[in-house]
mmCIF file of C-alpha atoms and ligand atoms in Angstrom:
data_model
loop_
_atom_site.group_PDB
_atom_site.id
_atom_site.type_symbol
_atom_site.label_atom_id
_atom_site.label_comp_id
_atom_site.label_asym_id
_atom_site.label_seq_id
_atom_site.Cartn_x
_atom_site.Cartn_y
_atom_site.Cartn_z
ATOM 1 C CA MET A 206 94.866 -26.891 -80.210
ATOM 2 C CA ARG A 207 95.893 -24.724 -77.184
ATOM 3 C CA ALA A 208 99.158 -22.697 -77.002
ATOM 4 C CA SER A 209 101.926 -24.744 -74.855
ATOM 5 C CA GLN A 210 103.985 -23.417 -72.787
ATOM 6 C CA LYS A 211 107.271 -24.123 -75.299
ATOM 7 C CA ASP A 212 105.530 -22.077 -78.086
ATOM 8 C CA PHE A 213 104.858 -19.525 -75.496
ATOM 9 C CA GLU A 214 108.558 -19.523 -74.666
ATOM 10 C CA ASN A 215 109.576 -19.904 -78.315
ATOM 11 C CA ALA A 216 107.164 -16.877 -79.145
ATOM 12 C CA MET A 217 109.191 -14.833 -76.642
ATOM 13 C CA ASN A 218 112.292 -15.184 -78.573
ATOM 14 C CA GLN A 219 110.506 -14.632 -81.939
ATOM 15 C CA VAL A 220 109.785 -11.150 -80.462
ATOM 16 C CA LYS A 221 113.926 -10.856 -79.816
ATOM 17 C CA LEU A 222 114.472 -11.593 -83.643
ATOM 18 C CA LEU A 223 111.535 -9.506 -85.225
ATOM 19 C CA LYS A 224 113.390 -7.270 -87.800
ATOM 20 C CA LYS A 225 111.392 -3.971 -87.655
ATOM 21 C CA ASP A 226 109.800 -2.442 -84.566
ATOM 22 C CA PRO A 227 106.220 -3.305 -84.582
ATOM 23 C CA GLY A 228 105.788 -0.093 -83.163
ATOM 24 C CA ASN A 229 104.468 1.156 -79.616
ATOM 25 C CA GLU A 230 101.032 -0.110 -79.854
ATOM 26 C CA VAL A 231 101.796 -3.464 -80.724
ATOM 27 C CA LYS A 232 104.571 -3.753 -78.043
ATOM 28 C CA LEU A 233 101.912 -3.089 -75.202
ATOM 29 C CA LYS A 234 99.665 -5.417 -76.536
ATOM 30 C CA LEU A 235 102.688 -8.151 -76.003
ATOM 31 C CA TYR A 236 103.443 -6.757 -72.721
ATOM 32 C CA ALA A 237 99.663 -7.179 -71.587
ATOM 33 C CA LEU A 238 99.483 -11.001 -72.970
ATOM 34 C CA TYR A 239 102.655 -11.819 -71.621
ATOM 35 C CA LYS A 240 101.387 -10.162 -68.631
ATOM 36 C CA GLN A 241 98.264 -11.692 -68.191
ATOM 37 C CA ALA A 242 99.723 -15.349 -69.304
ATOM 38 C CA THR A 243 102.445 -15.167 -66.730
ATOM 39 C CA GLU A 244 100.526 -12.998 -63.630
ATOM 40 C CA GLY A 245 96.694 -13.644 -64.663
ATOM 41 C CA PRO A 246 94.683 -9.878 -64.176
ATOM 42 C CA CYS A 247 96.628 -6.819 -63.600
ATOM 43 C CA ASN A 248 97.644 -6.688 -59.930
ATOM 44 C CA MET A 249 99.775 -3.385 -60.742
ATOM 45 C CA PRO A 250 98.726 -0.361 -58.520
ATOM 46 C CA LYS A 251 97.548 1.932 -60.907
ATOM 47 C CA PRO A 252 100.596 4.235 -62.137
ATOM 48 C CA GLY A 253 100.263 8.795 -61.194
ATOM 49 C CA VAL A 254 99.175 10.293 -64.632
ATOM 50 C CA PHE A 255 102.692 11.469 -65.223
ATOM 51 C CA ASP A 256 104.366 8.225 -65.433
ATOM 52 C CA LEU A 257 103.402 8.075 -68.829
ATOM 53 C CA ILE A 258 105.002 4.841 -69.842
ATOM 54 C CA ASN A 259 104.133 2.715 -66.438
ATOM 55 C CA LYS A 260 100.539 4.373 -67.166
ATOM 56 C CA ALA A 261 100.295 2.977 -70.614
ATOM 57 C CA LYS A 262 101.639 -0.576 -69.508
ATOM 58 C CA TRP A 263 98.941 -0.718 -66.744
ATOM 59 C CA ASP A 264 96.128 0.295 -69.211
ATOM 60 C CA ALA A 265 97.076 -2.279 -71.603
ATOM 61 C CA TRP A 266 97.371 -4.691 -69.042
ATOM 62 C CA ASN A 267 94.293 -4.029 -67.278
ATOM 63 C CA THR A 268 92.235 -4.080 -70.340
ATOM 64 C CA LEU A 269 92.697 -7.399 -70.281
ATOM 65 C CA GLY A 270 90.326 -7.898 -67.136
ATOM 66 C CA SER A 271 89.656 -11.399 -66.204
ATOM 67 C CA LEU A 272 91.138 -13.346 -69.797
ATOM 68 C CA PRO A 273 92.134 -16.729 -68.760
ATOM 69 C CA LYS A 274 95.626 -17.149 -68.448
ATOM 70 C CA GLU A 275 95.483 -20.065 -71.379
ATOM 71 C CA THR A 276 93.599 -17.442 -73.620
ATOM 72 C CA ALA A 277 96.202 -14.568 -73.225
ATOM 73 C CA ARG A 278 99.159 -17.103 -73.639
ATOM 74 C CA GLN A 279 97.456 -18.050 -76.981
ATOM 75 C CA ASN A 280 97.140 -14.510 -78.048
ATOM 76 C CA TYR A 281 100.433 -13.632 -77.506
ATOM 77 C CA VAL A 282 101.306 -16.472 -80.047
ATOM 78 C CA ASP A 283 99.015 -16.032 -82.565
ATOM 79 C CA LEU A 284 100.261 -11.938 -82.303
ATOM 80 C CA VAL A 285 104.114 -12.673 -82.791
ATOM 81 C CA SER A 286 103.205 -15.541 -85.561
ATOM 82 C CA SER A 287 101.235 -12.751 -86.976
ATOM 83 C CA LEU A 288 104.405 -10.203 -86.461
ATOM 84 C CA SER A 289 106.680 -12.759 -88.136
ATOM 85 C CA SER A 290 104.811 -13.829 -91.241
ATOM 86 C CA SER A 291 103.669 -10.042 -91.979
ATOM 87 C CA LEU A 292 106.978 -8.536 -90.907
ATOM 88 C CA GLU A 293 108.839 -11.328 -92.966
ATOM 89 C CA SER A 294 106.248 -10.962 -95.884
ATOM 90 C CA SER A 295 106.472 -7.342 -96.279
ATOM 91 C CA SER A 296 110.235 -7.437 -96.439
ATOM 92 C CA GLN A 297 110.797 -10.679 -98.379
ATOM 93 C CA VAL A 298 107.916 -10.788 -101.292
ATOM 94 C CA GLU A 299 107.190 -7.490 -103.812
ATOM 95 C CA PRO A 300 104.313 -6.162 -103.319
ATOM 96 C CA GLY A 301 101.592 -7.337 -106.554
ATOM 97 C CA THR A 302 103.064 -10.656 -106.563
ATOM 98 C CA ASP A 303 101.766 -13.902 -105.752
ATOM 99 C CA ARG A 304 102.477 -15.261 -102.252
ATOM 100 C CA LYS A 305 100.478 -18.154 -100.143
ATOM 101 C CA SER A 306 101.187 -17.373 -96.379
ATOM 102 C CA THR A 307 101.408 -20.896 -94.821
ATOM 103 C CA GLY A 308 101.218 -21.393 -90.997
ATOM 104 C CA TYR A 309 97.819 -21.796 -91.095
ATOM 105 C CA GLU A 310 95.926 -24.959 -90.189
ATOM 106 C CA THR A 311 92.466 -24.328 -91.024
ATOM 107 C CA LEU A 312 92.486 -21.709 -93.630
ATOM 108 C CA MET A 313 94.073 -20.849 -96.877
ATOM 109 C CA VAL A 314 95.432 -17.385 -97.365
ATOM 110 C CA THR A 315 97.062 -16.147 -100.483
ATOM 111 C CA SER A 316 97.874 -12.359 -101.068
ATOM 112 C CA GLU A 317 97.639 -10.758 -104.605
ATOM 113 C CA ASP A 318 97.113 -8.034 -106.814
ATOM 114 C CA GLY A 319 96.145 -5.880 -103.777
ATOM 115 C CA ILE A 320 93.601 -8.536 -102.284
ATOM 116 C CA THR A 321 93.960 -11.025 -99.372
ATOM 117 C CA LYS A 322 92.162 -14.127 -99.670
ATOM 118 C CA ILE A 323 91.050 -15.842 -96.405
ATOM 119 C CA THR A 324 89.342 -19.208 -97.088
ATOM 120 C CA LEU A 325 88.262 -21.545 -94.686
ATOM 121 C CA ASN A 326 89.834 -24.646 -95.216
ATOM 122 C CA ARG A 327 87.530 -27.582 -93.459
ATOM 123 C CA PRO A 328 85.768 -28.904 -96.125
ATOM 124 C CA ALA A 329 85.229 -32.174 -94.787
ATOM 125 C CA LYS A 330 83.208 -30.829 -92.295
ATOM 126 C CA LYS A 331 81.408 -27.775 -94.034
ATOM 127 C CA ASN A 332 84.204 -25.607 -93.087
ATOM 128 C CA ALA A 333 82.899 -25.455 -89.449
ATOM 129 C CA ILE A 334 84.738 -23.331 -86.854
ATOM 130 C CA ASN A 335 86.242 -25.334 -84.496
ATOM 131 C CA ILE A 336 88.472 -23.363 -81.600
ATOM 132 C CA GLU A 337 91.462 -23.005 -83.946
ATOM 133 C CA MET A 338 89.970 -21.985 -86.857
ATOM 134 C CA TYR A 339 88.810 -18.998 -84.545
ATOM 135 C CA HIS A 340 91.869 -18.115 -83.793
ATOM 136 C CA GLU A 341 93.147 -18.244 -86.803
ATOM 137 C CA ILE A 342 90.587 -16.206 -88.487
ATOM 138 C CA MET A 343 91.779 -13.817 -86.070
ATOM 139 C CA ARG A 344 95.206 -14.165 -86.827
ATOM 140 C CA ALA A 345 94.790 -13.428 -90.569
ATOM 141 C CA LEU A 346 92.535 -10.714 -90.118
ATOM 142 C CA LYS A 347 95.101 -9.149 -87.826
ATOM 143 C CA ALA A 348 97.871 -9.603 -90.699
ATOM 144 C CA ALA A 349 95.584 -8.580 -93.613
ATOM 145 C CA SER A 350 95.148 -5.176 -91.514
ATOM 146 C CA LYS A 351 98.867 -4.637 -91.438
ATOM 147 C CA ASP A 352 99.613 -5.981 -94.534
ATOM 148 C CA ASP A 353 100.397 -4.195 -98.266
ATOM 149 C CA SER A 354 96.761 -5.514 -99.676
ATOM 150 C CA SER A 355 93.593 -2.557 -100.284
ATOM 151 C CA ILE A 356 91.277 -5.157 -99.374
ATOM 152 C CA THR A 357 90.414 -8.928 -97.509
ATOM 153 C CA VAL A 358 88.263 -11.473 -98.789
ATOM 154 C CA LEU A 359 86.608 -14.371 -96.806
ATOM 155 C CA THR A 360 85.079 -17.412 -98.247
ATOM 156 C CA GLY A 361 84.830 -21.099 -98.126
ATOM 157 C CA ASN A 362 86.443 -24.118 -99.707
ATOM 158 C CA GLY A 363 84.279 -26.739 -100.872
ATOM 159 C CA ASP A 364 80.564 -26.880 -100.913
ATOM 160 C CA TYR A 365 79.529 -25.024 -98.067
ATOM 161 C CA TYR A 366 80.672 -21.449 -97.079
ATOM 162 C CA SER A 367 80.105 -22.515 -93.114
ATOM 163 C CA SER A 368 78.169 -24.601 -91.170
ATOM 164 C CA GLY A 369 79.005 -22.077 -88.208
ATOM 165 C CA ASN A 370 80.638 -23.502 -84.667
ATOM 166 C CA ASP A 371 82.106 -26.819 -84.808
ATOM 167 C CA LEU A 372 79.795 -28.313 -82.358
ATOM 168 C CA THR A 373 82.341 -30.356 -81.207
ATOM 169 C CA ASN A 374 83.651 -27.465 -79.081
ATOM 170 C CA PHE A 375 81.095 -27.951 -76.883
ATOM 171 C CA THR A 376 82.691 -31.758 -75.837
ATOM 172 C CA ASP A 377 86.429 -30.278 -74.837
ATOM 173 C CA ILE A 378 85.203 -29.580 -71.274
ATOM 174 C CA PRO A 379 88.337 -27.890 -69.080
ATOM 175 C CA PRO A 380 88.784 -28.969 -65.362
ATOM 176 C CA GLY A 381 86.155 -26.105 -64.169
ATOM 177 C CA GLY A 382 83.631 -27.729 -65.875
ATOM 178 C CA VAL A 383 80.813 -26.626 -68.323
ATOM 179 C CA GLU A 384 80.337 -23.070 -66.513
ATOM 180 C CA GLU A 385 84.451 -22.573 -67.708
ATOM 181 C CA LYS A 386 83.549 -23.632 -70.972
ATOM 182 C CA ALA A 387 80.643 -21.225 -71.325
ATOM 183 C CA LYS A 388 82.765 -18.682 -69.819
ATOM 184 C CA ASN A 389 85.676 -19.087 -72.270
ATOM 185 C CA SER A 390 83.652 -19.475 -75.194
ATOM 186 C CA ALA A 391 81.975 -16.144 -74.448
ATOM 187 C CA ILE A 392 85.505 -14.327 -74.467
ATOM 188 C CA LEU A 393 86.590 -16.055 -77.539
ATOM 189 C CA LEU A 394 83.441 -15.398 -79.563
ATOM 190 C CA ARG A 395 83.411 -11.901 -77.958
ATOM 191 C CA GLU A 396 87.254 -11.100 -79.458
ATOM 192 C CA PHE A 397 86.254 -12.886 -82.495
ATOM 193 C CA VAL A 398 83.484 -10.812 -83.389
ATOM 194 C CA GLY A 399 85.183 -7.300 -82.130
ATOM 195 C CA CYS A 400 88.003 -8.263 -85.191
ATOM 196 C CA PHE A 401 85.342 -7.783 -87.782
ATOM 197 C CA ILE A 402 84.099 -5.088 -86.278
ATOM 198 C CA ASP A 403 87.305 -3.148 -85.935
ATOM 199 C CA PHE A 404 88.678 -4.496 -88.937
ATOM 200 C CA PRO A 405 89.942 -1.363 -90.987
ATOM 201 C CA LYS A 406 90.484 -2.593 -94.358
ATOM 202 C CA PRO A 407 87.017 -3.003 -97.070
ATOM 203 C CA LEU A 408 85.858 -6.578 -95.987
ATOM 204 C CA ILE A 409 84.060 -9.043 -98.521
ATOM 205 C CA ALA A 410 82.318 -12.334 -98.319
ATOM 206 C CA MET A 411 82.113 -14.764 -100.764
ATOM 207 C CA VAL A 412 79.215 -16.687 -99.887
ATOM 208 C CA ASN A 413 80.174 -19.778 -102.182
ATOM 209 C CA GLY A 414 77.457 -22.031 -100.406
ATOM 210 C CA PRO A 415 75.295 -22.480 -97.406
ATOM 211 C CA ALA A 416 76.163 -20.327 -94.218
ATOM 212 C CA VAL A 417 74.866 -21.285 -90.759
ATOM 213 C CA GLY A 418 74.613 -19.519 -87.202
ATOM 214 C CA ILE A 419 78.057 -17.413 -86.610
ATOM 215 C CA SER A 420 78.851 -17.444 -90.210
ATOM 216 C CA VAL A 421 75.704 -15.705 -91.277
ATOM 217 C CA THR A 422 75.451 -13.625 -88.373
ATOM 218 C CA ILE A 423 78.621 -11.678 -88.757
ATOM 219 C CA LEU A 424 77.971 -11.184 -92.476
ATOM 220 C CA GLY A 425 76.390 -7.636 -91.301
ATOM 221 C CA LEU A 426 79.837 -6.532 -90.658
ATOM 222 C CA PHE A 427 81.135 -7.051 -93.992
ATOM 223 C CA ASP A 428 81.252 -4.275 -96.452
ATOM 224 C CA ALA A 429 79.651 -6.287 -99.325
ATOM 225 C CA VAL A 430 78.382 -9.777 -99.523
ATOM 226 C CA TYR A 431 78.532 -11.165 -102.722
ATOM 227 C CA ALA A 432 76.819 -14.383 -102.559
ATOM 228 C CA SER A 433 76.050 -17.397 -105.011
ATOM 229 C CA ASP A 434 72.880 -18.462 -105.576
ATOM 230 C CA ARG A 435 73.956 -21.869 -104.255
ATOM 231 C CA ALA A 436 73.750 -20.282 -100.926
ATOM 232 C CA THR A 437 71.165 -20.411 -98.008
ATOM 233 C CA GLU A 438 71.177 -18.474 -94.778
ATOM 234 C CA MET A 439 69.968 -20.221 -91.724
ATOM 235 C CA LEU A 440 69.594 -18.333 -88.898
ATOM 236 C CA VAL A 441 66.236 -17.755 -86.618
ATOM 237 C CA PHE A 442 63.455 -20.708 -86.422
ATOM 238 C CA GLY A 443 65.933 -22.967 -88.048
ATOM 239 C CA LYS A 444 64.546 -21.532 -91.472
ATOM 240 C CA LYS A 445 66.572 -21.692 -94.532
ATOM 241 C CA LEU A 446 66.708 -18.162 -96.753
ATOM 242 C CA THR A 447 67.482 -18.236 -100.094
ATOM 243 C CA ALA A 448 69.945 -16.372 -100.973
ATOM 244 C CA GLY A 449 67.685 -13.957 -103.068
ATOM 245 C CA GLU A 450 65.718 -13.997 -100.088
ATOM 246 C CA ALA A 451 68.758 -12.883 -98.100
ATOM 247 C CA CYS A 452 69.506 -10.085 -100.569
ATOM 248 C CA ALA A 453 65.764 -9.060 -100.203
ATOM 249 C CA GLN A 454 66.367 -8.449 -96.294
ATOM 250 C CA GLY A 455 69.580 -6.451 -96.960
ATOM 251 C CA LEU A 456 71.876 -9.428 -95.269
ATOM 252 C CA VAL A 457 73.348 -10.012 -99.069
ATOM 253 C CA THR A 458 74.579 -6.971 -101.652
ATOM 254 C CA GLU A 459 73.963 -8.869 -104.680
ATOM 255 C CA VAL A 460 73.331 -12.598 -105.600
ATOM 256 C CA PHE A 461 74.943 -14.469 -108.801
ATOM 257 C CA PRO A 462 74.687 -17.709 -110.744
ATOM 258 C CA ASP A 463 76.541 -20.225 -109.482
ATOM 259 C CA SER A 464 78.278 -20.806 -112.924
ATOM 260 C CA THR A 465 79.314 -17.550 -113.270
ATOM 261 C CA PHE A 466 79.890 -16.149 -109.200
ATOM 262 C CA GLN A 467 83.519 -16.722 -109.474
ATOM 263 C CA LYS A 468 84.115 -14.944 -112.659
ATOM 264 C CA GLU A 469 81.771 -11.901 -111.814
ATOM 265 C CA VAL A 470 83.020 -11.414 -108.425
ATOM 266 C CA TRP A 471 87.084 -11.494 -108.867
ATOM 267 C CA THR A 472 86.227 -9.005 -111.563
ATOM 268 C CA ARG A 473 84.630 -6.461 -108.824
ATOM 269 C CA LEU A 474 86.988 -7.367 -106.186
ATOM 270 C CA LYS A 475 89.908 -6.565 -108.688
ATOM 271 C CA ALA A 476 88.316 -3.540 -110.073
ATOM 272 C CA PHE A 477 87.848 -2.253 -106.038
ATOM 273 C CA ALA A 478 91.461 -3.355 -105.102
ATOM 274 C CA LYS A 479 93.163 -0.775 -108.049
ATOM 275 C CA LEU A 480 90.911 2.306 -106.260
ATOM 276 C CA PRO A 481 92.698 4.481 -103.702
ATOM 277 C CA PRO A 482 93.608 2.305 -100.913
ATOM 278 C CA ASN A 483 93.595 5.090 -97.938
ATOM 279 C CA ALA A 484 90.141 6.498 -99.227
ATOM 280 C CA MET A 485 88.637 3.056 -98.836
ATOM 281 C CA ARG A 486 90.036 2.592 -95.539
ATOM 282 C CA ILE A 487 89.121 5.881 -94.521
ATOM 283 C CA SER A 488 85.756 6.350 -95.871
ATOM 284 C CA LYS A 489 85.626 3.148 -94.005
ATOM 285 C CA GLU A 490 86.623 4.428 -90.300
ATOM 286 C CA VAL A 491 84.331 7.345 -90.732
ATOM 287 C CA ILE A 492 81.168 5.367 -91.439
ATOM 288 C CA ARG A 493 82.382 2.326 -88.758
ATOM 289 C CA ASN A 494 83.316 4.848 -85.885
ATOM 290 C CA ARG A 495 79.917 6.356 -86.000
ATOM 291 C CA GLU A 496 78.480 2.707 -84.975
ATOM 292 C CA LYS A 497 81.469 1.069 -83.114
ATOM 293 C CA GLU A 498 80.581 1.651 -79.724
ATOM 294 C CA LYS A 499 77.419 0.334 -80.207
ATOM 295 C CA LEU A 500 78.310 -2.677 -81.723
ATOM 296 C CA HIS A 501 80.960 -3.931 -79.115
ATOM 297 C CA ALA A 502 77.965 -2.987 -76.685
ATOM 298 C CA VAL A 503 75.697 -5.114 -78.440
ATOM 299 C CA ASN A 504 78.567 -8.042 -79.033
ATOM 300 C CA ALA A 505 79.170 -7.937 -75.198
ATOM 301 C CA GLU A 506 75.686 -7.977 -74.354
ATOM 302 C CA GLU A 507 75.189 -11.201 -76.746
ATOM 303 C CA CYS A 508 77.868 -13.370 -76.008
ATOM 304 C CA SER A 509 76.874 -12.721 -72.088
ATOM 305 C CA VAL A 510 73.293 -14.195 -73.256
ATOM 306 C CA LEU A 511 75.144 -16.729 -75.178
ATOM 307 C CA GLN A 512 77.212 -17.312 -71.759
ATOM 308 C CA GLU A 513 73.879 -18.685 -70.268
ATOM 309 C CA ARG A 514 71.761 -20.109 -73.255
ATOM 310 C CA TRP A 515 75.211 -22.330 -73.562
ATOM 311 C CA LEU A 516 74.302 -24.183 -70.166
ATOM 312 C CA SER A 517 70.692 -24.721 -70.973
ATOM 313 C CA ASP A 518 68.870 -28.268 -71.642
ATOM 314 C CA GLU A 519 67.929 -26.559 -75.093
ATOM 315 C CA CYS A 520 71.318 -26.024 -76.003
ATOM 316 C CA MET A 521 72.569 -29.476 -74.674
ATOM 317 C CA ASN A 522 69.890 -31.529 -76.283
ATOM 318 C CA ALA A 523 70.429 -29.662 -79.500
ATOM 319 C CA VAL A 524 74.352 -30.256 -79.757
ATOM 320 C CA MET A 525 73.702 -33.761 -78.363
ATOM 321 C CA ASN A 526 70.829 -34.545 -80.816
ATOM 322 C CA PHE A 527 73.580 -33.243 -83.601
ATOM 323 C CA LEU A 528 76.203 -35.425 -82.672
ATOM 324 C CA SER A 529 74.459 -38.677 -82.081
ATOM 325 C CA ARG A 530 72.097 -38.225 -84.906
ATOM 326 C CA LYS A 531 74.340 -40.591 -86.967
ATOM 327 C CA SER A 532 74.844 -42.877 -84.532
ATOM 328 C CA ASN A 533 71.046 -43.264 -84.519
ATOM 329 C CA LEU A 534 70.534 -44.084 -88.337
HETATM 330 C C1 LIG B 15 82.826 -19.837 -79.420
HETATM 331 C C2 LIG B 15 81.811 -20.311 -79.932
HETATM 332 C C3 LIG B 15 80.830 -19.832 -80.495
HETATM 333 C C4 LIG B 15 79.219 -20.144 -80.809
HETATM 334 C C5 LIG B 15 78.695 -19.160 -81.623
HETATM 335 C C6 LIG B 15 77.913 -19.835 -82.883
HETATM 336 C C7 LIG B 15 76.818 -20.492 -82.758
HETATM 337 C C8 LIG B 15 76.643 -21.024 -84.576
HETATM 338 O O1 LIG B 15 77.167 -21.201 -85.298
HETATM 339 S S1 LIG B 15 75.150 -22.296 -83.911
HETATM 340 C C9 LIG B 15 75.027 -22.998 -85.518
HETATM 341 C C10 LIG B 15 75.753 -24.135 -85.423
HETATM 342 N N1 LIG B 15 75.701 -25.250 -86.388
HETATM 343 C C11 LIG B 15 75.241 -26.043 -86.560
HETATM 344 O O2 LIG B 15 74.201 -26.036 -86.104
HETATM 345 C C12 LIG B 15 74.588 -26.570 -88.488
HETATM 346 C C13 LIG B 15 75.190 -28.625 -87.705
HETATM 347 N N2 LIG B 15 75.432 -29.167 -89.025
HETATM 348 C C14 LIG B 15 74.312 -29.444 -89.786
HETATM 349 O O3 LIG B 15 73.139 -29.367 -89.281
HETATM 350 C C15 LIG B 15 74.655 -30.113 -90.940
HETATM 351 O O4 LIG B 15 75.959 -30.922 -90.617
HETATM 352 C C16 LIG B 15 74.837 -29.249 -92.049
HETATM 353 C C17 LIG B 15 73.492 -29.115 -92.822
HETATM 354 C C18 LIG B 15 75.547 -28.265 -92.069
HETATM 355 C C19 LIG B 15 74.741 -30.533 -93.103
HETATM 356 O O5 LIG B 15 74.138 -31.480 -93.587
HETATM 357 P P1 LIG B 15 74.738 -32.633 -94.244
HETATM 358 O O6 LIG B 15 74.919 -32.068 -95.659
HETATM 359 O O7 LIG B 15 73.958 -33.692 -94.164
HETATM 360 O O8 LIG B 15 76.498 -32.805 -94.016
HETATM 361 P P2 LIG B 15 76.922 -33.688 -92.863
HETATM 362 O O9 LIG B 15 75.813 -33.182 -91.333
HETATM 363 O O10 LIG B 15 77.046 -35.055 -93.014
HETATM 364 O O11 LIG B 15 78.203 -33.209 -92.406
HETATM 365 C C20 LIG B 15 79.468 -33.426 -92.720
HETATM 366 C C21 LIG B 15 80.248 -33.923 -92.277
HETATM 367 O O12 LIG B 15 80.647 -32.428 -91.129
HETATM 368 C C22 LIG B 15 80.211 -32.458 -89.990
HETATM 369 N N3 LIG B 15 79.711 -30.911 -89.408
HETATM 370 C C23 LIG B 15 78.849 -30.190 -90.162
HETATM 371 N N4 LIG B 15 78.388 -29.188 -89.740
HETATM 372 C C24 LIG B 15 79.147 -28.822 -88.272
HETATM 373 C C25 LIG B 15 79.142 -28.217 -87.358
HETATM 374 N N5 LIG B 15 78.532 -27.460 -87.141
HETATM 375 N N6 LIG B 15 79.654 -29.046 -86.052
HETATM 376 C C26 LIG B 15 80.975 -30.409 -86.225
HETATM 377 N N7 LIG B 15 80.509 -30.719 -87.052
HETATM 378 C C27 LIG B 15 79.972 -30.264 -88.588
HETATM 379 C C28 LIG B 15 79.635 -33.508 -89.819
HETATM 380 O O13 LIG B 15 79.629 -34.134 -88.490
HETATM 381 C C29 LIG B 15 80.218 -34.839 -90.884
HETATM 382 O O14 LIG B 15 81.162 -35.283 -90.333
HETATM 383 P P3 LIG B 15 81.510 -36.872 -90.315
HETATM 384 O O15 LIG B 15 80.278 -37.583 -90.003
HETATM 385 O O16 LIG B 15 82.343 -36.997 -89.786
HETATM 386 O O17 LIG B 15 81.838 -36.981 -91.891
#
C-alpha cells in the first residue's frame, strides 16, 4: 500500500522525535527524499565546490534522478520507520535477547544471538512478493545493516521459499497507464536488487521450499545459500532445477534433508554469528567492492530490458494466463 500524505507528514514529525542523531549520510538521504517527494527531480542550481553543505545536499537530491514523487514519499516513510525501529530497538532492548520487530505486514523479523532473521510471510500466496513486500524487505535489510546482529538470514514461512513477483502487481495500473507501471516497476526492482548488492553483512538464504523468478535470481547476491532437498528453483525455460542440481551449478552452497534442514542450518548460523563481526563485514566489503560497480551496471541494464519486456504481448499473455487459470477450471 502506497504511503499517504498523512503517513508522510507523520514521518516528518517522527524525524524530530528521533532519540539519536542518525548521522549525516542518513540526514542527507532524508533531505533528498523529502525534496524529491515534495518538489520532484532536483531543480536547484549546482552549488560551487567550496559550498560543501549545499553541494552535499545537491548531490544527494540529484542522485535520485527522476524517481517518482510517490516512490520518494514511500522511501522517506520507510527510512524514517526503520530509523525509529532500529534506534528504539538498539536503545530499549539489550543485545543478545530475543526481540521480534513488529511494524511489518508481509514479513516476520526477529533478532537473537546475533542473527537477524527476515521471514517472507505470505504463505497463502506462496510468499509471492507484492509491492508492499518489496518495500518491507528493503526496509528490513536497511534496519538489519544497522542493528547489533552479525549476520542476516532470509527464509520463507510455509511450504514455499517464494513464488517470486506477485503477478497481481501487474494489475494495479496507475493513471499514466502500463508504460508508467513498467517504469515504476523497473525503478522499484533496481532499488530492490541494489539493496542486496550493497548489503554490508554476511547474508544467508535458507531456501525452505520451491523458489521462483526474482527469489532465485537474487540468490547469487547472498554469501551462502542453504537449501532443503524439497527446494526447487525455476528459471530459464521454466525448467525446475532440484536443489541438488542448483548446488551442482553453484547457486546453492549446501543441501540438507528437509527433516534436518532447520537444525543443521541453525547450528551453522549460530556458530557463524559468534565469529568476529567486523572481520566478516570487512572481508565481505573487500570482496564485494571489486564487483559492486559491475553488479549495479548489470542490474540497471536488466531493469531497463525488463521495463520493455513487461509491455510485450508475451508477458501480458503469461500474466493473464496465470490470473485466469483457476477461472478456466
Ligand atoms: C517489481 C517487479 C519485479 C519483477 C521481477 C520478478 C519477476 C519474477 O519473479 S517472474 C516469476 C513470477 N512468479 C510466477 O510466475 C509463479 C506464479 N505461480 C505459480 O506458477 C504457482 O502458483 C506455483 C507453481 C508457484 C504454485 O502452484 P500451486 O502449488 O498450484 O499453488 P497455487 O497456484 O494454487 O497458489 C496458491 C495461491 O498463491 C497464489 N500465488 C502463487 N504464486 C503467485 C504469484 N507469483 N503471484 C500471485 N499469486 C500467486 C495463487 O494465485 C493462489 O492464490 P489463491 O488462488 O487465491 O489461493
